[in-house]
Amino acid sequence: MTRLGVNVDHIATVRQARLGAEPDPVAAAILAELAGADGIVVHLREDRRHIQDRDVRILRETIRTQLDLEMAATEEMLRIALDVKPEMVTLVPERRQELTTEGGLNVVSSGEELENIIGLLHEGEIIVSLFIDPDPRQIKGAHKISADRIEIHTGPYANSRGTVQKNELHQIMEAAKLASKLGMGVNAGHGLDYMNVAAIGQIPEIEELNIGHSIISRAVLVGMESAVREMKSLIKRN
Ligand code: PXP
């Protein structure tokens, strides 16, 4: 069964709108777990626009599934990861002005720098996943620098329709096959919602989906537990 990692960043977005204490992403993470989430994902951004250092520390102590810390490949984030020790780090590209992560890492052009960070995270016994586009060059590059897993960027699939979306889906399927053949684990995420997730959930090589915005948006209206349960039922493989 495909695992569901629930990203609780946008609970923190609401909290930061008033710089107060609620809603607390830690409480949301606990409810998500009770509803069947297989992991909790947070992106600690350099500008701390949503998740704060305190959230990561308390989540580490509180959650019972696994913690996936999304972060840029910087010295500051490396220090935090080695201190907090999440089960998994997902390295992502980060630009200050972007609304959300815009594209995958360029493993081909920044391989050496990423390889060093992967080595140091491995010394801390942390599994490393690289967020990349479904591009064979990036997948081979990720394997070359010893990534344990990749997370396939599903944004272009999620944002397209018709034949273009079919082509994007095909590329994701091929990318998942290639990564798995090379011995890497395969996650996928970005832009997945209740309407577009089913086809991705059926891809046999994809073991985990990381989903945030759509689950939190639905949770605002129907509650965290219903939102997580509904998503879990959609990613069940036939
Ligand atoms: N995966 C990665 C690497 C991301 O950066 C994000 C957004 O933080 C997600 C998954 C979740 O995307 P969404 O919020 O669109 O579900």
CSV table of C-alpha atoms and ligand atoms in Angstrom, one decimal:
chain,number,residue,atom,x,y,z
A,1,MET,CA,0.0,0.0,0.0
A,2,THR,CA,1.3,3.5,-0.9
A,3,ARG,CA,2.3,5.4,2.3
A,4,LEU,CA,1.0,8.9,2.9
A,5,GLY,CA,3.2,11.6,4.3
A,6,VAL,CA,1.2,14.5,5.5
A,7,ASN,CA,2.8,17.9,5.2
A,8,VAL,CA,1.6,20.3,7.9
A,9,ASP,CA,3.4,23.4,6.8
A,10,HIS,CA,0.2,25.3,6.1
A,11,ILE,CA,-1.2,24.8,9.6
A,12,ALA,CA,1.9,26.9,10.5
A,13,THR,CA,1.1,29.4,7.7
A,14,VAL,CA,-2.2,30.2,9.5
A,15,ARG,CA,-0.5,30.5,12.8
A,16,GLN,CA,2.2,32.8,11.4
A,17,ALA,CA,-0.5,35.1,10.0
A,18,ARG,CA,-1.0,36.3,13.6
A,19,LEU,CA,2.4,35.3,14.9
A,20,GLY,CA,0.6,33.5,17.7
A,21,ALA,CA,0.5,30.0,19.1
A,22,GLU,CA,-2.4,28.5,17.1
A,23,PRO,CA,-3.2,26.5,15.2
A,24,ASP,CA,-0.2,24.3,16.2
A,25,PRO,CA,1.3,22.0,13.5
A,26,VAL,CA,2.2,19.6,16.3
A,27,ALA,CA,-1.5,19.1,17.1
A,28,ALA,CA,-2.3,18.7,13.4
A,29,ALA,CA,0.4,16.1,13.1
A,30,ILE,CA,-0.9,14.1,16.0
A,31,LEU,CA,-4.5,14.1,14.5
A,32,ALA,CA,-3.1,13.2,11.0
A,33,GLU,CA,-1.3,10.2,12.6
A,34,LEU,CA,-4.5,9.1,14.4
A,35,ALA,CA,-6.3,9.2,11.0
A,36,GLY,CA,-3.7,7.0,9.4
A,37,ALA,CA,-0.9,9.2,8.1
A,38,ASP,CA,2.3,7.1,7.7
A,39,GLY,CA,4.6,10.1,8.2
A,40,ILE,CA,4.8,13.8,8.9
A,41,VAL,CA,6.5,16.2,6.5
A,42,VAL,CA,7.7,19.7,7.3
A,43,HIS,CA,9.7,22.2,5.2
A,44,LEU,CA,11.9,24.4,7.4
A,45,ARG,CA,12.5,27.3,5.1
A,46,GLU,CA,15.4,29.7,5.4
A,47,ASP,CA,12.9,32.6,5.9
A,48,ARG,CA,10.9,30.6,8.5
A,49,ARG,CA,7.7,31.7,6.8
A,50,HIS,CA,5.7,28.8,8.2
A,51,ILE,CA,7.4,26.0,10.1
A,52,GLN,CA,9.7,27.2,13.0
A,53,ASP,CA,12.7,25.5,14.6
A,54,ARG,CA,10.5,24.8,17.7
A,55,ASP,CA,8.0,22.9,15.6
A,56,VAL,CA,10.6,20.6,14.2
A,57,ARG,CA,12.1,19.9,17.7
A,58,ILE,CA,8.7,19.2,19.3
A,59,LEU,CA,7.5,17.1,16.3
A,60,ARG,CA,10.7,15.0,16.7
A,61,GLU,CA,9.7,14.2,20.3
A,62,THR,CA,6.0,13.8,19.7
A,63,ILE,CA,5.2,11.9,16.5
A,64,ARG,CA,5.1,8.2,16.4
A,65,THR,CA,5.5,7.5,12.6
A,66,GLN,CA,8.4,9.1,10.8
A,67,LEU,CA,9.6,12.6,10.3
A,68,ASP,CA,10.6,13.8,6.9
A,69,LEU,CA,12.4,17.2,7.1
A,70,GLU,CA,12.4,19.0,3.8
A,71,MET,CA,15.2,21.5,3.6
A,72,ALA,CA,17.6,23.4,1.3
A,73,ALA,CA,21.1,22.0,1.1
A,74,THR,CA,22.7,24.7,3.3
A,75,GLU,CA,25.1,24.5,6.3
A,76,GLU,CA,22.5,25.9,8.6
A,77,MET,CA,19.9,23.3,7.7
A,78,LEU,CA,22.5,20.5,7.8
A,79,ARG,CA,23.3,21.5,11.4
A,80,ILE,CA,19.7,21.4,12.4
A,81,ALA,CA,19.1,18.1,10.7
A,82,LEU,CA,22.0,16.4,12.4
A,83,ASP,CA,20.8,17.8,15.7
A,84,VAL,CA,17.1,16.9,15.3
A,85,LYS,CA,17.7,13.6,13.5
A,86,PRO,CA,14.6,13.1,11.4
A,87,GLU,CA,14.2,9.6,9.9
A,88,MET,CA,14.5,11.2,6.4
A,89,VAL,CA,15.7,14.5,4.9
A,90,THR,CA,14.3,15.6,1.6
A,91,LEU,CA,16.7,18.0,-0.1
A,92,VAL,CA,14.8,20.7,-2.1
A,93,PRO,CA,15.8,23.8,-4.1
A,94,GLU,CA,14.7,26.9,-2.4
A,95,ARG,CA,14.2,30.5,-3.6
A,96,ARG,CA,13.2,33.2,-1.2
A,97,GLN,CA,10.6,34.8,-3.5
A,98,GLU,CA,8.8,31.6,-4.6
A,99,LEU,CA,5.3,30.9,-3.3
A,100,THR,CA,6.2,27.2,-3.0
A,101,THR,CA,9.0,24.9,-4.3
A,102,GLU,CA,9.1,25.6,-8.1
A,103,GLY,CA,11.2,22.8,-9.6
A,104,GLY,CA,13.4,19.8,-8.8
A,105,LEU,CA,17.0,20.0,-7.7
A,106,ASN,CA,19.6,20.1,-10.5
A,107,VAL,CA,21.6,17.1,-9.4
A,108,VAL,CA,23.6,17.2,-12.6
A,109,SER,CA,25.0,20.7,-12.1
A,110,SER,CA,25.3,20.7,-8.3
A,111,GLY,CA,26.2,17.0,-7.8
A,112,GLU,CA,29.4,17.6,-5.8
A,113,GLU,CA,27.9,20.0,-3.3
A,114,LEU,CA,24.9,17.6,-2.8
A,115,GLU,CA,27.1,14.6,-2.5
A,116,ASN,CA,29.0,16.2,0.5
A,117,ILE,CA,25.8,17.0,2.3
A,118,ILE,CA,24.4,13.5,1.6
A,119,GLY,CA,27.6,12.0,3.0
A,120,LEU,CA,27.3,14.0,6.2
A,121,LEU,CA,23.6,13.1,6.6
A,122,HIS,CA,24.4,9.5,6.1
A,123,GLU,CA,27.0,9.7,8.9
A,124,GLY,CA,24.1,10.9,11.1
A,125,GLU,CA,22.2,7.8,9.9
A,126,ILE,CA,19.5,9.9,8.2
A,127,ILE,CA,17.9,8.6,5.0
A,128,VAL,CA,18.3,11.1,2.1
A,129,SER,CA,15.7,11.8,-0.6
A,130,LEU,CA,16.3,14.2,-3.4
A,131,PHE,CA,13.3,16.2,-4.9
A,132,ILE,CA,13.8,16.0,-8.6
A,133,ASP,CA,11.9,16.2,-11.9
A,134,PRO,CA,11.0,13.0,-13.7
A,135,ASP,CA,14.1,13.3,-15.9
A,136,PRO,CA,16.4,10.3,-16.5
A,137,ARG,CA,19.5,12.4,-16.3
A,138,GLN,CA,18.5,13.7,-12.8
A,139,ILE,CA,17.6,10.2,-11.7
A,140,LYS,CA,20.9,8.7,-12.8
A,141,GLY,CA,22.7,11.7,-11.2
A,142,ALA,CA,20.9,11.1,-7.9
A,143,HIS,CA,22.0,7.5,-7.9
A,144,LYS,CA,25.6,8.5,-8.7
A,145,ILE,CA,25.8,10.7,-5.6
A,146,SER,CA,24.3,8.0,-3.3
A,147,ALA,CA,20.8,9.3,-2.7
A,148,ASP,CA,18.7,6.6,-0.9
A,149,ARG,CA,15.5,7.8,-2.4
A,150,ILE,CA,14.1,10.3,-4.9
A,151,GLU,CA,10.9,12.3,-4.6
A,152,ILE,CA,9.5,12.8,-8.1
A,153,HIS,CA,8.2,16.3,-8.6
A,154,THR,CA,4.5,15.9,-9.6
A,155,GLY,CA,3.8,19.6,-10.0
A,156,PRO,CA,3.7,19.7,-13.8
A,157,TYR,CA,1.4,16.7,-13.8
A,158,ALA,CA,-0.9,18.3,-11.2
A,159,ASN,CA,-1.0,21.6,-13.1
A,160,SER,CA,-1.8,20.2,-16.6
A,161,ARG,CA,-4.8,18.6,-18.3
A,162,GLY,CA,-5.6,16.3,-21.2
A,163,THR,CA,-2.8,15.0,-23.4
A,164,VAL,CA,-0.2,17.1,-21.6
A,165,GLN,CA,-1.1,15.5,-18.3
A,166,LYS,CA,-1.0,12.0,-19.9
A,167,ASN,CA,2.5,12.7,-21.0
A,168,GLU,CA,3.5,14.0,-17.6
A,169,LEU,CA,2.1,10.9,-16.0
A,170,HIS,CA,4.0,8.7,-18.5
A,171,GLN,CA,7.2,10.5,-17.6
A,172,ILE,CA,6.5,10.0,-13.9
A,173,MET,CA,5.9,6.2,-14.5
A,174,GLU,CA,9.2,5.8,-16.4
A,175,ALA,CA,11.1,7.8,-13.8
A,176,ALA,CA,9.7,5.7,-11.0
A,177,LYS,CA,10.7,2.5,-12.9
A,178,LEU,CA,14.2,3.8,-13.6
A,179,ALA,CA,14.9,4.9,-10.0
A,180,SER,CA,13.6,1.6,-8.7
A,181,LYS,CA,15.8,-0.4,-11.1
A,182,LEU,CA,18.8,1.6,-9.9
A,183,GLY,CA,17.9,0.5,-6.3
A,184,MET,CA,16.5,3.8,-5.0
A,185,GLY,CA,13.3,4.2,-3.1
A,186,VAL,CA,10.6,6.3,-4.8
A,187,ASN,CA,8.4,9.0,-3.3
A,188,ALA,CA,6.4,11.6,-5.2
A,189,GLY,CA,4.7,14.8,-4.4
A,190,HIS,CA,3.7,18.4,-5.0
A,191,GLY,CA,0.4,19.7,-6.1
A,192,LEU,CA,-1.4,16.4,-5.5
A,193,ASP,CA,-5.0,16.7,-4.6
A,194,TYR,CA,-8.2,14.6,-4.2
A,195,MET,CA,-8.9,14.8,-8.0
A,196,ASN,CA,-5.5,14.0,-9.4
A,197,VAL,CA,-3.9,11.6,-6.9
A,198,ALA,CA,-5.5,8.3,-7.9
A,199,ALA,CA,-3.4,7.7,-11.0
A,200,ILE,CA,-0.2,8.5,-9.1
A,201,GLY,CA,-1.2,6.1,-6.3
A,202,GLN,CA,-1.5,3.3,-8.8
A,203,ILE,CA,2.2,3.4,-9.9
A,204,PRO,CA,3.7,0.3,-8.3
A,205,GLU,CA,7.2,1.7,-7.7
A,206,ILE,CA,6.0,4.8,-5.9
A,207,GLU,CA,6.1,3.9,-2.2
A,208,GLU,CA,5.2,7.2,-0.6
A,209,LEU,CA,3.2,10.4,-1.5
A,210,ASN,CA,3.9,13.6,0.3
A,211,ILE,CA,0.8,15.8,0.3
A,212,GLY,CA,0.2,19.1,2.0
A,213,HIS,CA,-1.8,22.0,0.6
A,214,SER,CA,-4.9,20.0,-0.5
A,215,ILE,CA,-5.1,18.0,2.7
A,216,ILE,CA,-4.8,21.1,4.9
A,217,SER,CA,-7.3,23.0,2.7
A,218,ARG,CA,-9.9,20.3,3.1
A,219,ALA,CA,-9.1,20.0,6.8
A,220,VAL,CA,-10.0,23.6,7.4
A,221,LEU,CA,-13.6,22.7,6.3
A,222,VAL,CA,-14.1,19.1,7.4
A,223,GLY,CA,-11.4,18.5,10.0
A,224,MET,CA,-7.9,16.9,9.9
A,225,GLU,CA,-9.0,13.4,10.5
A,226,SER,CA,-11.6,13.3,7.7
A,227,ALA,CA,-9.2,15.0,5.3
A,228,VAL,CA,-6.5,12.4,5.9
A,229,ARG,CA,-8.8,9.4,5.9
A,230,GLU,CA,-10.3,10.5,2.5
A,231,MET,CA,-6.8,10.9,1.0
A,232,LYS,CA,-5.7,7.6,2.4
A,233,SER,CA,-8.7,5.9,0.7
A,234,LEU,CA,-7.9,7.5,-2.6
A,235,ILE,CA,-4.3,6.2,-2.7
A,236,LYS,CA,-5.2,2.6,-2.0
A,237,ARG,CA,-3.9,0.5,-4.9
A,238,ASN,CA,-6.5,-1.6,-6.8
B,1,PXP,N1,7.1,17.7,-1.8
B,1,PXP,C1,8.0,18.8,-1.7
B,1,PXP,C2,9.4,18.5,-2.0
B,1,PXP,C3,7.5,20.1,-1.4
B,1,PXP,O1,8.4,21.1,-1.4
B,1,PXP,C4,6.2,20.2,-1.1
B,1,PXP,C5,5.6,21.6,-0.8
B,1,PXP,O2,6.2,21.9,0.5
B,1,PXP,C6,5.3,19.1,-1.2
B,1,PXP,C7,5.8,17.8,-1.5
B,1,PXP,C8,3.9,19.2,-0.9
B,1,PXP,O3,3.3,19.9,-1.9
B,1,PXP,P1,1.7,20.3,-1.8
B,1,PXP,O4,1.6,21.2,-0.6
B,1,PXP,O5,1.4,21.0,-3.1
B,1,PXP,O6,1.0,19.0,-1.5
